[in-house]
CSV table of N, CA and C in Angstrom, one decimal:
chain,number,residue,atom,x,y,z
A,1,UNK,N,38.1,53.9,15.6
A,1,UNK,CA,37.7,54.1,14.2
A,1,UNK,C,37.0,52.9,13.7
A,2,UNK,N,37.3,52.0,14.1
A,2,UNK,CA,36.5,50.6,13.7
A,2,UNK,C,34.9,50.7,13.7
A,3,UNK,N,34.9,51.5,15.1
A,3,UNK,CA,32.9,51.5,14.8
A,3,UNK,C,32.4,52.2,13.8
A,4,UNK,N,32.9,53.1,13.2
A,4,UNK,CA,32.6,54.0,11.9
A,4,UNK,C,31.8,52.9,10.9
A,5,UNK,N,32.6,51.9,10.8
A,5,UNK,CA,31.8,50.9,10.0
A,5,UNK,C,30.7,49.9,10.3
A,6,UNK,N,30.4,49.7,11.4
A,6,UNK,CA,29.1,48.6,11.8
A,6,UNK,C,27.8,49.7,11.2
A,7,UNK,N,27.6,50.7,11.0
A,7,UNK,CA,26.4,51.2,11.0
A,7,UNK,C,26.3,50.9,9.0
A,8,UNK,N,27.5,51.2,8.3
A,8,UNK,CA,27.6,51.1,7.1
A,8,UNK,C,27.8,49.0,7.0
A,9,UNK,N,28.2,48.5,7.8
A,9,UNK,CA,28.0,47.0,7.4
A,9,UNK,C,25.9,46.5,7.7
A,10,UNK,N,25.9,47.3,8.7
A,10,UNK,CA,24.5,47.0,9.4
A,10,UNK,C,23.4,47.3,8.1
A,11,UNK,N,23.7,48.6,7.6
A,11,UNK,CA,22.6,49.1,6.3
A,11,UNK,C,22.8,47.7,5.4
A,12,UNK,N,24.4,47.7,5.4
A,12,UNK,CA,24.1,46.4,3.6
A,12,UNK,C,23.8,45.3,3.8
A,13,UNK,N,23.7,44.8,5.4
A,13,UNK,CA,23.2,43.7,5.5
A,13,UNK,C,21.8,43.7,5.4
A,14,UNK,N,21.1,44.9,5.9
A,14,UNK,CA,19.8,45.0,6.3
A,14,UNK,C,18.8,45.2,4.4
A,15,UNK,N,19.8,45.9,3.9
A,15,UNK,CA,19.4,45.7,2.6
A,15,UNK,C,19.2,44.9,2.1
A,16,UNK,N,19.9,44.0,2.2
A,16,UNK,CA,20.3,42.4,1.6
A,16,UNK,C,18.9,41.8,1.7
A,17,UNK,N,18.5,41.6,3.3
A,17,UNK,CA,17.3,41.3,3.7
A,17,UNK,C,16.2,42.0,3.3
A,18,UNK,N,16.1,42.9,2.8
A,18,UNK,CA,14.8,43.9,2.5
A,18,UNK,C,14.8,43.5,1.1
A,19,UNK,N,15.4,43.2,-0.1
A,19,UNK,CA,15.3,43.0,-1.1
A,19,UNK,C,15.2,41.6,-1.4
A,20,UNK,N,15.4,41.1,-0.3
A,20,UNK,CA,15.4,39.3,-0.6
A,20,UNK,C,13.6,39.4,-1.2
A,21,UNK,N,13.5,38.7,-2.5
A,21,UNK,CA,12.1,38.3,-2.6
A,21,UNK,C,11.0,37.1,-1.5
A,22,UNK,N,10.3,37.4,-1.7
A,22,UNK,CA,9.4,36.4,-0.7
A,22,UNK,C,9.5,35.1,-1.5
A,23,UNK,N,9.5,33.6,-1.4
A,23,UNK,CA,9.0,33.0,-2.0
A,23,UNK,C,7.9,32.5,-2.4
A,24,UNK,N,7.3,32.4,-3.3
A,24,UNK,CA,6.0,31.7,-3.7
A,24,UNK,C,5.7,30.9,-3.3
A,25,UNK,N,4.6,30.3,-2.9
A,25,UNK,CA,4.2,28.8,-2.9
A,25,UNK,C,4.0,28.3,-4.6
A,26,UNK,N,4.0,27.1,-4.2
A,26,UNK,CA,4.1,26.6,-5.6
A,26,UNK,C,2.5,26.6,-6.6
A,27,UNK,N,2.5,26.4,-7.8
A,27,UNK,CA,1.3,27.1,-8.5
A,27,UNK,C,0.9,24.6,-8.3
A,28,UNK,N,-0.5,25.3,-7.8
A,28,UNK,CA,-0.9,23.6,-7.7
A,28,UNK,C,-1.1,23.1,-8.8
A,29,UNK,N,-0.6,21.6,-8.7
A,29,UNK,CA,-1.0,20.8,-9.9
A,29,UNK,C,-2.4,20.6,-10.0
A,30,UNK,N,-2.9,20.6,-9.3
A,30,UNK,CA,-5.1,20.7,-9.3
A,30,UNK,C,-5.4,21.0,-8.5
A,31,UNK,N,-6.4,21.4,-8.3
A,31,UNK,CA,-6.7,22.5,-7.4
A,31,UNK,C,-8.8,21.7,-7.9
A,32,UNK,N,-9.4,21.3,-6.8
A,32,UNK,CA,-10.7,20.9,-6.6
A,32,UNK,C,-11.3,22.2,-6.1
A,33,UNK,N,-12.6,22.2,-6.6
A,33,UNK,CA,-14.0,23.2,-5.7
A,33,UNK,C,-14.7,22.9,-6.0
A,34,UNK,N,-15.5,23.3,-4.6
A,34,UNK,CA,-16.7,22.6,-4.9
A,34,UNK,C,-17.9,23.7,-3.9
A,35,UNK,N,-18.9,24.1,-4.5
A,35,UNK,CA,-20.5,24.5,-4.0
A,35,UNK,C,-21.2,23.7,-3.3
A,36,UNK,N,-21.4,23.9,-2.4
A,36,UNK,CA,-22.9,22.6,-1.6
A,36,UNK,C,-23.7,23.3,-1.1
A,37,UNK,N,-24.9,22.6,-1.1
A,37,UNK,CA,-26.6,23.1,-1.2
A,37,UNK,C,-26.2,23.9,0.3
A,38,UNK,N,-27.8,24.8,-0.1
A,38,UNK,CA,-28.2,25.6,0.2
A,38,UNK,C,-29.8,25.4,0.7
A,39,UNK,N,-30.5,26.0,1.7
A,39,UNK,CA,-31.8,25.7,1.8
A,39,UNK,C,-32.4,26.7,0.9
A,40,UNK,N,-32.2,26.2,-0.5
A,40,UNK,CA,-32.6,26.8,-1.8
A,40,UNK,C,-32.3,26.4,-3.1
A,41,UNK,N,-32.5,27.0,-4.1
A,41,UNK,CA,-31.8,26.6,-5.5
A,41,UNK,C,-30.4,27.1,-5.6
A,42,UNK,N,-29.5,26.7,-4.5
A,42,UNK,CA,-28.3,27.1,-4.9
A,42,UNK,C,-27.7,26.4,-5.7
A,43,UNK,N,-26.6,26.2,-6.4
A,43,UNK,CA,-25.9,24.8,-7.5
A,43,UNK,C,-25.2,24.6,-6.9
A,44,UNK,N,-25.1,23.2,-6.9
A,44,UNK,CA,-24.2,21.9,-6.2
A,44,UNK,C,-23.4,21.5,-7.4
A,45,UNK,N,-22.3,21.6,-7.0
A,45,UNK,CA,-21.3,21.0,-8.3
A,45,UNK,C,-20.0,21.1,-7.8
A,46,UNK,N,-18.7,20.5,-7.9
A,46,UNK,CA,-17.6,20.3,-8.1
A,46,UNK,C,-17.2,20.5,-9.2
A,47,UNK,N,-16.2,21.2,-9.1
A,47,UNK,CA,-14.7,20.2,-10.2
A,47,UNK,C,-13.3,20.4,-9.8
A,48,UNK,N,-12.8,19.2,-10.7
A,48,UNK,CA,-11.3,19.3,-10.5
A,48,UNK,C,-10.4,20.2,-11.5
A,49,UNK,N,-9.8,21.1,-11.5
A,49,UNK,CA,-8.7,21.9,-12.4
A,49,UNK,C,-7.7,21.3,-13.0
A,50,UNK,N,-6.8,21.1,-13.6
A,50,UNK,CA,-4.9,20.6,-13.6
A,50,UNK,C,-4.7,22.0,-14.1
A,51,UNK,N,-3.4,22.1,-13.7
A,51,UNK,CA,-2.8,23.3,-14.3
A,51,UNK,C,-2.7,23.4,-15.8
A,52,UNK,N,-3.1,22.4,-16.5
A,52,UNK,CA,-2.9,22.4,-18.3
A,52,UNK,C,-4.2,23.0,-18.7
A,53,UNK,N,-5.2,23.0,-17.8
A,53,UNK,CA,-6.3,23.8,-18.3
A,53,UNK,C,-7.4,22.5,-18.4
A,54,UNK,N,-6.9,21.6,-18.0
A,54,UNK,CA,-8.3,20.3,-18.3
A,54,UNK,C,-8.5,19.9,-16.9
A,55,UNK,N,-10.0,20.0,-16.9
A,55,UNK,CA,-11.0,19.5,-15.6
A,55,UNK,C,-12.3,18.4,-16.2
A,56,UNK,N,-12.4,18.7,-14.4
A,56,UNK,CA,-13.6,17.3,-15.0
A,56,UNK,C,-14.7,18.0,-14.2
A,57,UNK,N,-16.0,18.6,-14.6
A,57,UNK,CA,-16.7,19.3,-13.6
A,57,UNK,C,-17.9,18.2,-13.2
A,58,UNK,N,-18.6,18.3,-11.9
A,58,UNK,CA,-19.4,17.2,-11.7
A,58,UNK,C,-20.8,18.1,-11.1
A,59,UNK,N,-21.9,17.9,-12.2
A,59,UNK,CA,-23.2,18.1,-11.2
A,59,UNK,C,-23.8,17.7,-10.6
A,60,UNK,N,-24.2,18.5,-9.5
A,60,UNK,CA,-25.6,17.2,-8.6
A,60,UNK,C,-26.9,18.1,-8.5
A,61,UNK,N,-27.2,18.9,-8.5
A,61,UNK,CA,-28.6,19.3,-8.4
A,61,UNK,C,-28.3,21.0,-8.7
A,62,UNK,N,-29.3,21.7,-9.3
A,62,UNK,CA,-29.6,22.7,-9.6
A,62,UNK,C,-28.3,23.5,-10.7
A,63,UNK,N,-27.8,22.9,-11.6
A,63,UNK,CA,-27.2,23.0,-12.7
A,63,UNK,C,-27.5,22.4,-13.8
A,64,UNK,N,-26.9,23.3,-15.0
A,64,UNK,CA,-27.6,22.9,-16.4
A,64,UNK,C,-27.6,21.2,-16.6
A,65,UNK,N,-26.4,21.0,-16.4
A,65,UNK,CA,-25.3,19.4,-16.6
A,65,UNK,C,-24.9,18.8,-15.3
A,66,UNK,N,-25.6,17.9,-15.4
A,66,UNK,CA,-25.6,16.6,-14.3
A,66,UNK,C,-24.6,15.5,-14.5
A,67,UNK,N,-24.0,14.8,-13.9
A,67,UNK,CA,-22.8,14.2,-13.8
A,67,UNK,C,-21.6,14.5,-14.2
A,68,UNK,N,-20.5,13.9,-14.5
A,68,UNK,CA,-19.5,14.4,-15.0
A,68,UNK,C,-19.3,14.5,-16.7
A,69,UNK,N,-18.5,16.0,-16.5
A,69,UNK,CA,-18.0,16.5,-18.1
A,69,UNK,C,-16.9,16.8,-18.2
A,70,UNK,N,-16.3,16.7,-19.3
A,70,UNK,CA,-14.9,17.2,-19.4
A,70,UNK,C,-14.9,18.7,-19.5
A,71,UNK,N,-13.9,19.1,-19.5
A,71,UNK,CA,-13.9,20.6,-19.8
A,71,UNK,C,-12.6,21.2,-20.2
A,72,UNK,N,-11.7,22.5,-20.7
A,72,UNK,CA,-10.8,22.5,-20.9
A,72,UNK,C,-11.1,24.3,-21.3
A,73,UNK,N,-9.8,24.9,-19.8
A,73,UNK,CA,-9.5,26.3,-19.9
A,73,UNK,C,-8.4,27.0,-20.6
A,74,UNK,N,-8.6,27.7,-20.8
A,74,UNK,CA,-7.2,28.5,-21.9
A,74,UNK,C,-6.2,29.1,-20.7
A,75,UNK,N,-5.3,28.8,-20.9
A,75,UNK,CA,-3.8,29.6,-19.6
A,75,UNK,C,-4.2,31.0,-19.1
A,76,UNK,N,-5.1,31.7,-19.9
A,76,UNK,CA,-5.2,32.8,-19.3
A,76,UNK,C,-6.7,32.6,-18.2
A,77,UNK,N,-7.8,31.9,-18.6
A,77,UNK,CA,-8.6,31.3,-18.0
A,77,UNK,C,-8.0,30.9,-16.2
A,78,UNK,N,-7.5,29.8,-16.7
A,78,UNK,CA,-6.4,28.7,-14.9
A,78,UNK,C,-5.9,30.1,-14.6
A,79,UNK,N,-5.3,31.3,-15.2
A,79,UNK,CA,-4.6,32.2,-14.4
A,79,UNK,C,-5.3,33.4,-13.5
A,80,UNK,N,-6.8,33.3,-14.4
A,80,UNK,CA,-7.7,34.3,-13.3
A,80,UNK,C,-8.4,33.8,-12.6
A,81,UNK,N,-8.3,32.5,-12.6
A,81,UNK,CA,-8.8,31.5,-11.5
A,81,UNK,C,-8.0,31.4,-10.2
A,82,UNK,N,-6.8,30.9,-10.6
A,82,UNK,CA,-5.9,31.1,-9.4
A,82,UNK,C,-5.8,32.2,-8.7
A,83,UNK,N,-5.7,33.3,-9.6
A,83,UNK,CA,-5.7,34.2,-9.0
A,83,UNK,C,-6.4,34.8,-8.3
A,84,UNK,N,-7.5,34.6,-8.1
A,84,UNK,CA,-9.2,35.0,-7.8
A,84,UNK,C,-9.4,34.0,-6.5
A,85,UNK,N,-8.2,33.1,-6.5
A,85,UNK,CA,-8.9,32.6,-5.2
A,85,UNK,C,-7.3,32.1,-4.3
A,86,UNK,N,-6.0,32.8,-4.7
A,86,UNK,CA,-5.3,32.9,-4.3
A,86,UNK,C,-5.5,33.5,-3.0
A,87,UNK,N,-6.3,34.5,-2.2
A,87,UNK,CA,-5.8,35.4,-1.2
A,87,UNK,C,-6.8,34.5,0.0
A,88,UNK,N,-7.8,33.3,-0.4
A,88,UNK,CA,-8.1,32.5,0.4
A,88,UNK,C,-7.0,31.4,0.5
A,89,UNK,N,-6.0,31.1,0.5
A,89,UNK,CA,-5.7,29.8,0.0
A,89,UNK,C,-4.9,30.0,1.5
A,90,UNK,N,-5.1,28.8,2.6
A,90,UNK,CA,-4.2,29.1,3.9
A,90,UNK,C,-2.9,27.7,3.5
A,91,UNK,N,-2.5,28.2,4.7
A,91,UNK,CA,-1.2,27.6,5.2
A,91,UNK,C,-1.8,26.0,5.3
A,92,UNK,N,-2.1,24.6,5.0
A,92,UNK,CA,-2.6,23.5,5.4
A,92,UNK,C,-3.8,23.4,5.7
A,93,UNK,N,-4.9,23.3,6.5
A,93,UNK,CA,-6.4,23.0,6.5
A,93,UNK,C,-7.0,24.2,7.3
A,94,UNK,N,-8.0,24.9,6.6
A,94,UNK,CA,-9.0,25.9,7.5
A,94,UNK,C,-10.2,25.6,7.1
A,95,UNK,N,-11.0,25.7,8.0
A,95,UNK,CA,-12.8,25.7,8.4
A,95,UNK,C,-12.8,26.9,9.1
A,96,UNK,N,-13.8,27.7,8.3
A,96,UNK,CA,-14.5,28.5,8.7
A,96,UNK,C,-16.3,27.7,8.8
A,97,UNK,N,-16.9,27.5,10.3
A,97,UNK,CA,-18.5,26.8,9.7
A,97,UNK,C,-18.4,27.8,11.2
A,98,UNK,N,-20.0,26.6,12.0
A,98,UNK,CA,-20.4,27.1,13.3
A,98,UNK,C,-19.9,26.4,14.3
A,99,UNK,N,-18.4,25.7,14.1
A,99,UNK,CA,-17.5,25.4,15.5
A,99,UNK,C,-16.7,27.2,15.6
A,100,UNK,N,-16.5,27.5,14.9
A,100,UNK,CA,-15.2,28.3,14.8
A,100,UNK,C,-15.3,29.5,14.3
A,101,UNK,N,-16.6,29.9,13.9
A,101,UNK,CA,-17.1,31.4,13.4
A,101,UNK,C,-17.0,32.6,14.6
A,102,UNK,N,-16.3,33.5,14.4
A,102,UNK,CA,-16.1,34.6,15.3
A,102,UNK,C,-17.6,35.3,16.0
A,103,UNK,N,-18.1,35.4,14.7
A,103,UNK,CA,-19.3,36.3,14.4
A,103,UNK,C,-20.4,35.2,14.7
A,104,UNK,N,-22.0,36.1,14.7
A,104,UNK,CA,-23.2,35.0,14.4
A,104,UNK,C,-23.3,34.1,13.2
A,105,UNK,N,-23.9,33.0,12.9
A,105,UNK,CA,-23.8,32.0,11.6
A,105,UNK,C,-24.8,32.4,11.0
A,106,UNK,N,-25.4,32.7,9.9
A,106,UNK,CA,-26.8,32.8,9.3
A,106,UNK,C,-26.7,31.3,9.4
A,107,UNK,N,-28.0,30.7,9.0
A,107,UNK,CA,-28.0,29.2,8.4
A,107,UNK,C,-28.8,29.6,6.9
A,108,UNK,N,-28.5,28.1,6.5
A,108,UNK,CA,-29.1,27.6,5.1
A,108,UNK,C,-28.5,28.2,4.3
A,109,UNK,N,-27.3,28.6,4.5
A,109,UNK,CA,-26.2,29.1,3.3
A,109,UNK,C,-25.5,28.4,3.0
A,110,UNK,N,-25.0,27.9,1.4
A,110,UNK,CA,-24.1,26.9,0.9
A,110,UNK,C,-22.2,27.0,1.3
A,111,UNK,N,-21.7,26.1,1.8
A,111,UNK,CA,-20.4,26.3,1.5
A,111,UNK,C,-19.5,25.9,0.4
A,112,UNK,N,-18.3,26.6,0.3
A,112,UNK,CA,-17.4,26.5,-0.6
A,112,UNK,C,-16.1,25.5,-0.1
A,113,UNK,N,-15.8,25.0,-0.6
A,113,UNK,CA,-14.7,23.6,0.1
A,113,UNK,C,-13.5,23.8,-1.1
A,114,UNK,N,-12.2,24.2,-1.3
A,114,UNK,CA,-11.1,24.5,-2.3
A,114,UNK,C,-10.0,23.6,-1.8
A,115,UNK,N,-9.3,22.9,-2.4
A,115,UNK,CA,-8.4,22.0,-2.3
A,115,UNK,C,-7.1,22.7,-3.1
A,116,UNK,N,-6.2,23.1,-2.9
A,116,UNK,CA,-5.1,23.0,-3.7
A,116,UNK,C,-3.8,22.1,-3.1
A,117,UNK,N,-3.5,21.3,-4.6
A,117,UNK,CA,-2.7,20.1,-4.5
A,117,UNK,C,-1.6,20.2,-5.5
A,118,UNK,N,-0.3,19.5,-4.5
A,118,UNK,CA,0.8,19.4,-5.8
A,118,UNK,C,1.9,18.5,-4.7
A,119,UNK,N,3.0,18.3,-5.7
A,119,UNK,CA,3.5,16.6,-4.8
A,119,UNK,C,4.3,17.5,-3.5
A,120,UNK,N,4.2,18.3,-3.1
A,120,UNK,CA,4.9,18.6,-1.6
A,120,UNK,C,3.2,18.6,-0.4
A,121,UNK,N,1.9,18.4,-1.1
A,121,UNK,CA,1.1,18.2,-0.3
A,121,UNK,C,0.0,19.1,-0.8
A,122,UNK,N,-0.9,19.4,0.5
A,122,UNK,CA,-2.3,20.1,0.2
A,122,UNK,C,-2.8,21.2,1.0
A,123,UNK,N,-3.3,21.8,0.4
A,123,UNK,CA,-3.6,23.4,1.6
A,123,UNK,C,-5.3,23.2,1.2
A,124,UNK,N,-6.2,23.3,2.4
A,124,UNK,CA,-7.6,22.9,1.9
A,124,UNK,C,-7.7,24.5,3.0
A,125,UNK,N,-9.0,24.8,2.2
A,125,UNK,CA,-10.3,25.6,2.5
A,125,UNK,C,-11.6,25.0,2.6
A,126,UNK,N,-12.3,25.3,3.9
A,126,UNK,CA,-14.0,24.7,4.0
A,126,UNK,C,-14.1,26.2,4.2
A,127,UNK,N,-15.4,26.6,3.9
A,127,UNK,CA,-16.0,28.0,4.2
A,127,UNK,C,-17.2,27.7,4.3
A,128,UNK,N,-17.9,27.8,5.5
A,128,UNK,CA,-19.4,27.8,5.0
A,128,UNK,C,-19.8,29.5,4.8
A,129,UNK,N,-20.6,30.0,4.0
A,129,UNK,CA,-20.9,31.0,3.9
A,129,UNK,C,-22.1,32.1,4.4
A,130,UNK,N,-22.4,31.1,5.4
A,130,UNK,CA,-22.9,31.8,6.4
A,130,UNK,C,-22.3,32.0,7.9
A,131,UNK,N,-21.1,31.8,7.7
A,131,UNK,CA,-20.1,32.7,8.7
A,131,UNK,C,-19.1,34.0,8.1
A,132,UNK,N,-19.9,34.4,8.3
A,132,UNK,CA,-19.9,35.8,8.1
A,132,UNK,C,-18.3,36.3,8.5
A,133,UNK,N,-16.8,36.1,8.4
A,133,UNK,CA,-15.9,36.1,8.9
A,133,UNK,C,-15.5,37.9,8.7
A,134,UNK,N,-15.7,38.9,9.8
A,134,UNK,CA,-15.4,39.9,9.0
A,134,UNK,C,-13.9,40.2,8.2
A,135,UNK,N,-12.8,39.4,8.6
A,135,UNK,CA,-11.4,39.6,7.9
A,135,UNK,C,-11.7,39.6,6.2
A,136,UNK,N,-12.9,38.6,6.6
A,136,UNK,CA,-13.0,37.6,4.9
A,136,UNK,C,-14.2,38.2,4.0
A,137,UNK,N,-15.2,39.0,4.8
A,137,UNK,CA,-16.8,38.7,4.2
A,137,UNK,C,-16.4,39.9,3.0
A,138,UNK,N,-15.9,41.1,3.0
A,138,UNK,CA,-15.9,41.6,1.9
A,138,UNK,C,-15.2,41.0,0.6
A,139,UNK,N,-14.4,40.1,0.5
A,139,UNK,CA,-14.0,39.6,-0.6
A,139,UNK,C,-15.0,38.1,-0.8
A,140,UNK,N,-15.8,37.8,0.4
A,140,UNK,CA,-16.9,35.9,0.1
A,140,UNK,C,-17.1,36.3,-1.6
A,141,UNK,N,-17.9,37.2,-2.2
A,141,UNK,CA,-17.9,37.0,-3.4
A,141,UNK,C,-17.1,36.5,-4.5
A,142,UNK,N,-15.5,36.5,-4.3
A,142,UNK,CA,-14.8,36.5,-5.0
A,142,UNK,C,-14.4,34.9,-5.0
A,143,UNK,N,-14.6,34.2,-3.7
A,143,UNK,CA,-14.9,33.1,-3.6
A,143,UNK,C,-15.8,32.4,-4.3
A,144,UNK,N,-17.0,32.7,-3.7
A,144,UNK,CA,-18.1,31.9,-4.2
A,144,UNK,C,-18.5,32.3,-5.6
A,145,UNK,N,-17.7,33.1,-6.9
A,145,UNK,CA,-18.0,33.3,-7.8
A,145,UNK,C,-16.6,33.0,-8.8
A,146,UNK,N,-16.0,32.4,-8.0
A,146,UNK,CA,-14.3,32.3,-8.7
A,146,UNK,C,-15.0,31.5,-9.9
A,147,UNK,N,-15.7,30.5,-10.2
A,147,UNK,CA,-15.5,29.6,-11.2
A,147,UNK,C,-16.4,30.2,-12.1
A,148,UNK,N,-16.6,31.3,-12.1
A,148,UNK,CA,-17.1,32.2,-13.7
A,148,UNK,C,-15.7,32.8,-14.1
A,149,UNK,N,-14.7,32.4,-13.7
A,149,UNK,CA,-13.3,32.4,-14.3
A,149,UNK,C,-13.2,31.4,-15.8
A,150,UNK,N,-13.5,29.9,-15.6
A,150,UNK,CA,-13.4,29.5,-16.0
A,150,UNK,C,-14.4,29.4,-17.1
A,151,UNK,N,-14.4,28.4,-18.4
A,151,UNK,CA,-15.4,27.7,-19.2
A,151,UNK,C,-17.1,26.9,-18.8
A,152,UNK,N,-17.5,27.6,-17.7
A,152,UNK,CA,-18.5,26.4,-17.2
A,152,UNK,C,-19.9,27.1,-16.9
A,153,UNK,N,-19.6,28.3,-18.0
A,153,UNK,CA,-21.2,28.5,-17.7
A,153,UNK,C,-22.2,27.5,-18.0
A,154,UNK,N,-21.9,27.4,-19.4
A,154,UNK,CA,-23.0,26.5,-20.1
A,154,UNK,C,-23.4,25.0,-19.1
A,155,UNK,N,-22.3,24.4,-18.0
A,155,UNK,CA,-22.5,23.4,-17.3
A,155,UNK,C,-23.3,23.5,-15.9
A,156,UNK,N,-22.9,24.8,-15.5
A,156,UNK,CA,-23.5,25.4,-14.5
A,156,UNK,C,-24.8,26.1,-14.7
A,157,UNK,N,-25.0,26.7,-16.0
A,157,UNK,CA,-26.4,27.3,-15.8
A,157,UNK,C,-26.8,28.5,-15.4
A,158,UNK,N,-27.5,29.1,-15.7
A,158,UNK,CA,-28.3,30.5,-15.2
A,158,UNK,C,-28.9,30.5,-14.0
A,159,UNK,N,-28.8,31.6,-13.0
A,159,UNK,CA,-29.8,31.3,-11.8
A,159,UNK,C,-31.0,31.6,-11.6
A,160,UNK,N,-31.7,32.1,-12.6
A,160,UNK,CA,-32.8,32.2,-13.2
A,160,UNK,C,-33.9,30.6,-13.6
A,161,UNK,N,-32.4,30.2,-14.1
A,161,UNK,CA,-33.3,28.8,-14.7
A,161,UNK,C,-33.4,27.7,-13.6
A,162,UNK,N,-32.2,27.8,-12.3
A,162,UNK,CA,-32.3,27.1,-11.3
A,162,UNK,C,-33.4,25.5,-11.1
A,163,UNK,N,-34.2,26.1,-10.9
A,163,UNK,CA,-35.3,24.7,-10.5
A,163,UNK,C,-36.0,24.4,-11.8
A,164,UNK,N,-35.5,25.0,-13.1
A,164,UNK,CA,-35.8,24.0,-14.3
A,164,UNK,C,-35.0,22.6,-14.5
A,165,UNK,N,-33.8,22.8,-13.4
A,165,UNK,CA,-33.2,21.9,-13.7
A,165,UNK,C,-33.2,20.5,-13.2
A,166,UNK,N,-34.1,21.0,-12.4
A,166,UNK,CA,-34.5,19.9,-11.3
A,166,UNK,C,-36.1,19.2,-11.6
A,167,UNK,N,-35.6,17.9,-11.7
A,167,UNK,CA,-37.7,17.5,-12.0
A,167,UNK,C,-38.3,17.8,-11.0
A,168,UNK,N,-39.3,17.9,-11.4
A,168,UNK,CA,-40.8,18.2,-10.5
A,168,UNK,C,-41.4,17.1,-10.2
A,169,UNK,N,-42.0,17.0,-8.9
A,169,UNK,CA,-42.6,15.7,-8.6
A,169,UNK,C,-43.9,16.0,-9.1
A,170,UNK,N,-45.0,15.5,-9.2
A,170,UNK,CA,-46.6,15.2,-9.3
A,170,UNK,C,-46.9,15.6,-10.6
């Protein structure tokens, strides 16, 4: 009669485990990204996040605002940011470029480089975006457009106006 019960101890343990929540990783204290050129007018720019909503964004070519500016997002802002680039964020350091691309590389496409940081350490993303990763390529937009989440159009600029931003030689 004893075995009558392993099958009813077996379910409540198995329960136990099915309902256990997953844990989170922790929401980063800053979190860096950054755009780099392109054989084009793509925009080159960084910035840094903090979770309070204040960054520092930095231009270098083909954006409205060149060097560094302050800036400052509203909690709902930092929350569709994170979240928008949550489903890239790996376990410690990944590169995706042309060592380690599954697929063919286009060239002259800019990468995306994301840092998230907080005092147990750092989880980095390199992506160049001419590795076409198919696990990844249907969501690359959501990447390379995360930071229209934030406050930074006016720093970043229209892609239209692109090479107004840039002097002209002669």
């Amino acid at each position: 009669m004893p075995n009558k019960w392993i099958p009813v101890a077996a379910t409540v343990l198995l329960a136990g485990c099915a309902t256990t929540p997953v844990q989170d990783r922790a929401t980063p204290e800053t979190v860096t990204f950054e755009e780099t050129a392109c054989f084009g007018s793509c925009p080159i720019f960084s910035f840094t996040l903090k979770a309070d909503g204040s960054g520092t964004f930095t231009g270098t070519r083909f954006v409205a605002a060149k060097g560094e500016h302050p800036f400052k997002a509203t909690p709902e802002q930092v929350k569709a940011f994170l979240a928008r680039i949550e489903a890239f964020r790996p376990e410690g350091v990944v590169e995706y470029g042309y060592d380690n691309c599954s697929v063919s590389v286009r060239t002259d496409s800019p990468s995306v480089r994301v840092t998230w940081q907080n005092d147990g350490g750092a989880d980095a993303l390199s992506w160049y975006l001419g590795c076409a990763e198919p696990k990844v390529q249907k969501i690359q937009p959501d990447l390379y457009g995360a930071w229209k989440e934030l406050p930074l159009d006016d720093l970043v600029g229209t892609k239209q106006n692109r090479f107004e931003y840039e002097p002209q030689d002669g």
